[in-house]
Amino acid sequence: MRFRTTLLPLLALSCAFAVAQTAPKTDPPKTEPPKTDAAKPAEPPKKKSELREYKDVVTAEAVSSKGVFTVHRIGDKLWWELPANLLGKEFLWQTELSQTPNGQAYPGAAAGLRVVRFERRNNRIFMRNVDYSVRSVNKENDLGVRESTVEPIIMSFDVATEGEGGAPVFDVTSYLLSDPADFAVKGQVSGAGVDSARSYPERAKAFERNVELRMFLTFSRNRGGSPFGALFGGGGGGGDTSTVSAVAHHSIVLLPEVPMMGRLKDSRIGYFTQDFTAYGPPQNASEAIRYINRFRLEKKDPTAAVSEPVKPIVFYVAREVPDKWRSFIKKGIEDWRPAFESAGFKNAIVALDAPTKAQDPDWDAEDSRYSVIRWAASPVANAMGP
């Protein structure tokens, strides 16, 4: 669930909420994403003799962070150790700018968003892009949809060794430092290619269901100027400087086994939507369907007319927001409580100050688990939603 605004907090029930989800269900129509070979059990690896000893890859110098999967940092190298039971599972991969060059974009600007899954074939890991833009309504149409929507392989990684339970261990450093096209921040700053000699992993942390990475990237200068120049008052961000640097934040989250229920869009209200084509409705044709982007609100007591939610919507006011505005921003957020109560949810929306570094050193505004009101320095007053 993500919310971003700069300079002025905007909160509109109809258009300000954004959520990433997998294969939502609704009735009608009931749709099913095309099944792919990725759902089959992983092919057993061959030629294990080619793999190195675990201790020779994950050396004594490794700083390891264990969570949904393990991230090993050895110097400026990042290795992932992916439990075998997560092969074929779906992850949401979201990339945002954490720090930006002067006059270009803003912290929290979105750079990439995809659903991916990892597969193993022999001693290689394939990362596939999971596409839900086409779905089948019934099993009768499933094969035709599946054969017409092959999911592309975004990247492959060589398995260097195996951890406990056959968990593949592979090096992701060069991929992340290349500013990969599917998660590139280059489009947000006026930079060309990445200079790997002046780029490095800044931080890597694994949690129970997600992994958070920050990559410091240095680009050769693109003299064409920033795509945000007009929005932020011109300025290429450094005059004659031949390079620009930015920090990319990658947030990789294991998606839930049970997806939330989809809600059809009401065209009278300006919701942001997730659109897809469904094949095989009653008319035996294709149909364009639009689900609204929304939060996963569920009642603690489903039988009650008004109930507190299992998990409330929480907006954090980021650390950079000036103190004199914080109370007003939080009041603006919580002014939506009566609307949610009319819909059957008590205390559904909560505003909190972002924790300080001392309170929670791992908290990060770009972590996709959090919805955050941001504040950006700009000579032009403006605001942006999701």
Coordinates of C-alpha atoms in Angstrom, one line a residue:
M1 CA 0.0 0.0 0.0
R2 CA 1.6 3.2 -1.1
F3 CA 0.7 6.9 -0.8
R4 CA 3.0 9.7 -1.7
T5 CA 2.5 13.4 -1.7
T6 CA 5.0 16.3 -1.8
L7 CA 4.7 19.7 -0.1
L8 CA 0.9 19.5 0.6
P9 CA -0.9 16.5 1.9
L10 CA -3.8 15.4 -0.4
L11 CA -6.2 12.8 0.8
A12 CA -9.2 11.9 -1.4
L13 CA -11.2 8.8 -0.8
S14 CA -11.9 8.4 -4.5
C15 CA -8.4 8.7 -5.9
A16 CA -5.6 8.8 -3.3
F17 CA -5.3 5.2 -2.2
A18 CA -3.0 2.8 -4.1
V19 CA -2.4 -0.9 -3.4
A20 CA -0.4 -3.6 -5.1
Q21 CA -2.0 -7.0 -5.1
T22 CA -1.9 -10.3 -6.9
A23 CA -4.7 -12.0 -8.8
P24 CA -7.6 -10.4 -7.0
K25 CA -11.0 -12.2 -7.1
T26 CA -14.4 -10.7 -7.5
D27 CA -17.9 -12.0 -8.3
P28 CA -18.9 -11.4 -11.0
P29 CA -16.7 -12.1 -12.9
K30 CA -14.5 -14.7 -11.4
T31 CA -11.2 -14.6 -13.2
E32 CA -8.1 -16.7 -13.0
P33 CA -4.6 -15.7 -14.0
P34 CA -3.0 -17.8 -16.7
K35 CA -1.2 -20.7 -15.2
T36 CA 2.4 -21.2 -16.3
D37 CA 5.1 -23.8 -16.0
A38 CA 6.4 -21.8 -13.1
A39 CA 3.7 -23.4 -10.9
K40 CA 5.3 -26.9 -11.4
P41 CA 7.8 -28.2 -9.0
A42 CA 11.3 -26.8 -9.6
E43 CA 13.4 -29.0 -11.8
P44 CA 16.0 -30.7 -9.7
P45 CA 19.5 -29.2 -10.2
K46 CA 22.1 -31.1 -12.2
K47 CA 25.9 -31.2 -12.1
K48 CA 26.0 -30.2 -8.4
S49 CA 29.7 -30.9 -8.6
E50 CA 30.1 -27.6 -10.4
L51 CA 28.8 -25.7 -7.3
R52 CA 31.3 -24.3 -4.8
E53 CA 31.5 -25.1 -1.1
Y54 CA 29.1 -22.9 0.9
K55 CA 31.9 -21.7 3.1
D56 CA 33.9 -20.6 0.1
V57 CA 31.0 -18.4 -1.1
V58 CA 29.5 -17.2 2.2
T59 CA 32.8 -16.5 3.9
A60 CA 33.5 -15.6 7.4
E61 CA 33.5 -11.9 6.3
A62 CA 29.9 -12.1 5.3
V63 CA 27.4 -9.8 7.1
S64 CA 24.1 -11.7 6.8
S65 CA 20.6 -10.5 7.3
K66 CA 18.0 -13.3 7.6
G67 CA 14.3 -12.8 6.8
V68 CA 11.9 -14.0 4.1
F69 CA 15.2 -14.9 2.4
T70 CA 18.8 -14.2 3.5
V71 CA 20.9 -11.4 2.1
H72 CA 24.7 -11.8 2.5
R73 CA 26.9 -8.7 2.1
I74 CA 30.6 -9.4 1.5
G75 CA 32.4 -6.2 1.0
D76 CA 30.4 -4.5 -1.8
K77 CA 28.9 -7.8 -3.1
L78 CA 25.4 -8.8 -2.4
W79 CA 24.4 -12.5 -2.4
W80 CA 20.8 -13.8 -2.0
E81 CA 20.1 -17.1 -0.4
L82 CA 16.5 -18.1 -1.5
P83 CA 14.8 -21.0 0.4
A84 CA 13.8 -23.7 -2.1
N85 CA 10.2 -23.5 -1.0
L86 CA 10.0 -19.9 -2.3
L87 CA 10.8 -20.9 -5.8
G88 CA 7.7 -20.2 -7.9
K89 CA 6.2 -17.9 -5.2
E90 CA 5.2 -14.3 -6.2
F91 CA 7.0 -11.2 -4.9
L92 CA 6.1 -7.6 -5.4
W93 CA 9.2 -5.7 -6.4
Q94 CA 8.9 -1.9 -6.0
T95 CA 11.6 0.7 -6.7
E96 CA 11.6 4.3 -5.5
L97 CA 14.1 7.1 -5.4
S98 CA 15.4 7.5 -1.8
Q99 CA 17.7 10.4 -2.5
T100 CA 17.9 12.6 -5.6
P101 CA 20.2 15.1 -7.4
N102 CA 19.5 18.8 -6.9
G103 CA 16.4 19.9 -8.9
Q104 CA 15.5 16.4 -10.1
A105 CA 12.5 14.4 -9.1
Y106 CA 11.8 14.0 -5.4
P107 CA 12.4 11.4 -2.6
G108 CA 9.8 8.7 -2.9
A109 CA 9.3 9.1 -6.7
A110 CA 8.3 5.7 -8.2
A111 CA 10.7 4.1 -10.6
G112 CA 9.5 0.5 -11.1
L113 CA 6.7 -1.9 -10.0
R114 CA 6.4 -5.5 -11.0
V115 CA 5.3 -8.9 -9.7
V116 CA 8.1 -11.4 -10.1
R117 CA 8.8 -15.1 -9.4
F118 CA 12.0 -17.0 -9.2
E119 CA 12.5 -20.4 -10.9
R120 CA 15.5 -22.7 -10.9
R121 CA 16.7 -24.6 -13.9
N122 CA 19.8 -26.7 -13.4
N123 CA 22.2 -24.2 -11.8
R124 CA 20.6 -21.0 -13.0
I125 CA 17.9 -18.9 -11.4
F126 CA 15.4 -17.2 -13.7
M127 CA 13.4 -14.2 -12.6
R128 CA 10.1 -14.0 -14.5
N129 CA 7.8 -11.1 -14.9
V130 CA 4.3 -12.1 -13.7
D131 CA 1.6 -10.4 -15.9
Y132 CA -2.0 -10.2 -14.8
S133 CA -3.1 -8.0 -17.6
V134 CA -4.8 -11.0 -19.2
R135 CA -6.8 -13.6 -17.3
S136 CA -9.2 -16.4 -18.0
V137 CA -12.7 -16.6 -16.4
N138 CA -13.0 -20.4 -16.5
K139 CA -10.8 -23.4 -17.1
E140 CA -12.2 -23.8 -20.6
N141 CA -10.2 -20.7 -21.6
D142 CA -7.2 -21.3 -19.4
L143 CA -5.0 -23.2 -21.9
G144 CA -5.6 -20.7 -24.7
V145 CA -4.8 -17.7 -22.5
R146 CA -1.7 -19.5 -21.0
E147 CA -0.3 -20.3 -24.5
S148 CA -0.8 -16.7 -25.6
T149 CA 0.8 -15.0 -22.6
V150 CA 4.2 -16.4 -22.0
E151 CA 5.8 -14.7 -19.0
P152 CA 9.2 -13.2 -20.0
I153 CA 12.4 -13.9 -18.2
I154 CA 13.7 -10.6 -16.9
M155 CA 17.1 -11.8 -15.7
S156 CA 19.1 -15.0 -14.9
F157 CA 21.6 -15.6 -12.2
D158 CA 24.2 -18.3 -11.8
V159 CA 23.8 -20.5 -8.7
A160 CA 27.2 -20.4 -6.9
T161 CA 26.4 -22.8 -4.0
E162 CA 23.5 -24.1 -1.9
G163 CA 22.5 -23.4 1.6
E164 CA 20.3 -25.4 4.0
G165 CA 17.6 -27.4 2.3
G166 CA 19.1 -26.8 -1.2
A167 CA 18.6 -23.0 -1.0
P168 CA 20.3 -21.5 -4.1
V169 CA 22.9 -18.8 -3.4
F170 CA 23.5 -16.3 -6.2
D171 CA 25.2 -12.9 -6.8
V172 CA 22.8 -10.0 -7.5
T173 CA 25.4 -7.2 -7.3
S174 CA 26.0 -6.4 -10.9
Y175 CA 22.2 -6.6 -11.7
L176 CA 21.3 -4.1 -9.0
L177 CA 24.2 -1.8 -9.8
S178 CA 23.3 -1.7 -13.5
D179 CA 20.0 0.3 -12.8
P180 CA 18.1 -2.5 -14.5
A181 CA 15.5 -1.5 -17.1
D182 CA 12.5 -3.0 -15.2
F183 CA 13.4 -1.1 -12.0
A184 CA 15.4 1.9 -13.4
V185 CA 15.6 5.2 -11.7
K186 CA 17.4 6.7 -14.7
G187 CA 14.1 7.9 -16.2
Q188 CA 13.7 10.1 -13.1
V189 CA 17.1 11.8 -13.2
S190 CA 19.0 13.3 -16.1
G191 CA 21.6 10.6 -16.2
A192 CA 22.9 8.1 -18.8
G193 CA 24.7 4.9 -18.0
V194 CA 25.8 3.8 -14.5
D195 CA 29.5 4.0 -13.6
S196 CA 30.0 0.9 -11.5
A197 CA 33.3 2.2 -10.1
R198 CA 31.4 5.0 -8.4
S199 CA 28.3 3.0 -7.4
Y200 CA 27.8 0.6 -4.5
P201 CA 25.2 -1.2 -2.2
E202 CA 24.4 1.3 0.6
R203 CA 22.2 -1.0 2.7
A204 CA 20.6 -4.4 2.7
K205 CA 18.1 -5.6 5.3
A206 CA 15.8 -8.7 5.4
F207 CA 12.6 -8.9 7.3
E208 CA 10.0 -11.5 7.9
R209 CA 8.1 -11.0 4.6
N210 CA 10.3 -8.4 2.7
V211 CA 13.8 -7.4 1.8
E212 CA 14.9 -3.7 1.6
L213 CA 17.9 -2.6 -0.4
R214 CA 19.4 0.8 -1.1
M215 CA 21.8 1.2 -4.0
F216 CA 24.0 4.3 -4.4
L217 CA 24.2 4.9 -8.2
T218 CA 26.4 7.4 -10.1
F219 CA 25.4 8.2 -13.7
S220 CA 27.2 9.9 -16.5
R221 CA 25.5 13.3 -17.2
N222 CA 22.7 13.6 -19.7
R223 CA 22.9 17.2 -21.0
G224 CA 19.2 17.1 -22.0
G225 CA 18.1 18.2 -18.5
S226 CA 15.8 16.7 -15.9
P227 CA 12.4 15.4 -17.0
F228 CA 11.1 17.1 -13.8
G229 CA 12.8 20.5 -14.7
A230 CA 9.5 22.3 -15.4
L231 CA 7.9 20.9 -12.3
F232 CA 10.8 21.8 -10.0
G233 CA 11.7 25.2 -11.6
G234 CA 14.2 24.2 -14.2
G235 CA 17.8 23.3 -13.3
G236 CA 19.7 20.3 -14.4
G237 CA 20.9 19.7 -10.9
G238 CA 24.5 20.6 -10.8
G239 CA 25.4 23.0 -13.6
D240 CA 28.4 21.7 -15.5
T241 CA 28.9 18.6 -13.3
S242 CA 29.6 15.6 -15.6
T243 CA 27.8 13.1 -13.3
V244 CA 24.8 12.8 -11.2
S245 CA 24.2 10.4 -8.3
A246 CA 21.0 9.1 -6.7
V247 CA 20.0 6.4 -4.2
A248 CA 17.6 3.7 -5.5
H249 CA 15.5 1.8 -2.9
H250 CA 14.3 -1.7 -3.8
S251 CA 11.5 -3.2 -1.8
I252 CA 10.8 -6.9 -2.4
V253 CA 7.8 -8.3 -0.6
L254 CA 6.4 -11.8 -0.5
L255 CA 2.8 -11.6 -1.6
P256 CA 0.1 -13.3 0.6
E257 CA -1.1 -16.8 -0.3
V258 CA -4.7 -15.6 -0.2
P259 CA -5.3 -12.4 -2.3
M260 CA -7.7 -9.7 -1.3
M261 CA -11.1 -9.5 -3.0
G262 CA -11.2 -7.3 -6.1
R263 CA -13.7 -4.5 -6.3
L264 CA -15.1 -3.3 -9.6
K265 CA -14.7 0.3 -10.5
D266 CA -17.7 2.6 -10.4
S267 CA -17.1 5.1 -13.3
R268 CA -18.9 7.9 -11.4
I269 CA -16.0 8.0 -9.0
G270 CA -12.4 8.8 -9.9
Y271 CA -10.6 5.8 -8.5
F272 CA -7.2 4.7 -9.6
T273 CA -7.5 1.3 -11.1
Q274 CA -5.9 -2.0 -12.1
D275 CA -7.1 -2.9 -15.6
F276 CA -7.0 -6.3 -17.3
T277 CA -8.7 -8.3 -20.1
A278 CA -10.8 -11.3 -19.1
Y279 CA -11.5 -14.1 -21.6
G280 CA -14.5 -16.3 -21.5
P281 CA -17.3 -14.4 -19.9
P282 CA -20.9 -15.6 -20.5
Q283 CA -20.7 -13.9 -24.0
N284 CA -17.7 -16.1 -24.8
A285 CA -15.7 -13.1 -25.7
S286 CA -13.0 -10.8 -24.1
E287 CA -14.1 -8.2 -21.7
A288 CA -12.1 -5.2 -20.2
I289 CA -12.4 -5.2 -16.4
R290 CA -11.2 -2.5 -14.0
Y291 CA -10.6 -3.1 -10.3
I292 CA -10.1 -0.2 -8.0
N293 CA -6.8 0.2 -6.1
R294 CA -7.7 0.0 -2.4
F295 CA -6.5 -1.0 1.0
R296 CA -7.2 -4.4 2.5
L297 CA -9.8 -3.5 5.2
E298 CA -11.3 -6.4 7.0
K299 CA -13.5 -6.3 10.0
K300 CA -12.3 -7.9 13.3
D301 CA -16.0 -8.8 13.9
P302 CA -17.6 -9.6 10.5
T303 CA -21.0 -9.8 12.2
A304 CA -20.9 -6.3 13.7
A305 CA -22.5 -3.3 11.8
V306 CA -19.4 -1.2 12.8
S307 CA -16.1 -3.0 13.7
E308 CA -12.5 -2.0 14.1
P309 CA -10.4 -3.4 11.2
V310 CA -8.0 -6.3 11.5
K311 CA -5.4 -4.0 10.2
P312 CA -6.1 -0.2 10.0
I313 CA -4.8 2.1 7.3
V314 CA -1.8 3.9 8.7
F315 CA -0.3 7.0 7.2
Y316 CA 3.1 8.1 8.5
V317 CA 4.2 11.7 8.4
A318 CA 7.8 11.5 7.1
R319 CA 10.7 12.7 9.1
E320 CA 11.5 15.6 6.8
V321 CA 8.0 17.3 7.2
P322 CA 8.5 20.6 9.2
D323 CA 7.2 20.3 12.8
K324 CA 4.8 23.3 12.4
W325 CA 2.7 21.4 9.8
R326 CA 2.7 17.9 11.3
S327 CA -0.4 18.3 13.5
F328 CA -2.4 19.7 10.7
I329 CA -1.4 17.0 8.3
K330 CA -2.4 14.3 10.8
K331 CA -5.7 16.0 11.4
G332 CA -6.4 16.0 7.7
I333 CA -5.7 12.3 7.5
E334 CA -7.9 11.3 10.4
D335 CA -10.7 13.6 9.2
W336 CA -11.6 10.6 7.0
R337 CA -12.6 8.5 10.0
P338 CA -16.4 9.4 9.9
A339 CA -16.5 8.3 6.2
F340 CA -15.0 4.9 7.0
E341 CA -17.3 4.6 10.0
S342 CA -20.3 5.1 7.7
A343 CA -18.9 2.2 5.7
G344 CA -18.7 0.0 8.8
F345 CA -15.2 0.5 10.1
K346 CA -14.3 2.2 13.4
N347 CA -10.8 3.8 13.7
A348 CA -10.0 2.7 10.2
I349 CA -7.4 5.3 9.4
V350 CA -4.6 6.4 11.7
A351 CA -1.9 9.1 11.3
L352 CA 1.4 8.6 13.0
D353 CA 4.7 10.5 13.1
A354 CA 7.5 8.4 11.4
P355 CA 9.7 6.9 14.1
T356 CA 13.0 8.6 14.8
K357 CA 16.3 6.8 14.0
A358 CA 16.7 6.1 17.7
Q359 CA 13.2 4.6 17.9
D360 CA 13.5 2.4 14.8
P361 CA 16.7 2.5 12.8
D362 CA 15.3 0.1 10.3
W363 CA 12.2 2.2 9.4
D364 CA 12.4 3.6 5.9
A365 CA 10.0 5.8 4.0
E366 CA 10.5 3.9 0.8
D367 CA 9.7 0.6 2.4
S368 CA 6.6 -0.6 0.5
R369 CA 4.9 -1.8 3.7
Y370 CA 4.4 1.9 4.7
S371 CA 2.2 4.7 3.4
V372 CA 4.0 7.9 3.9
I373 CA 3.3 11.7 3.5
R374 CA 6.5 13.1 2.1
W375 CA 7.9 16.6 2.0
A376 CA 10.2 17.8 -0.8
A377 CA 12.2 21.0 -1.2
S378 CA 11.0 22.7 -4.3
P379 CA 10.6 26.3 -5.5
V380 CA 7.2 25.3 -7.1
A381 CA 4.2 24.5 -4.9
N382 CA 2.8 21.2 -6.1
A383 CA 1.5 17.9 -4.9
M384 CA 1.4 14.3 -6.2
G385 CA -0.7 11.3 -5.1
P386 CA 0.3 7.7 -5.4

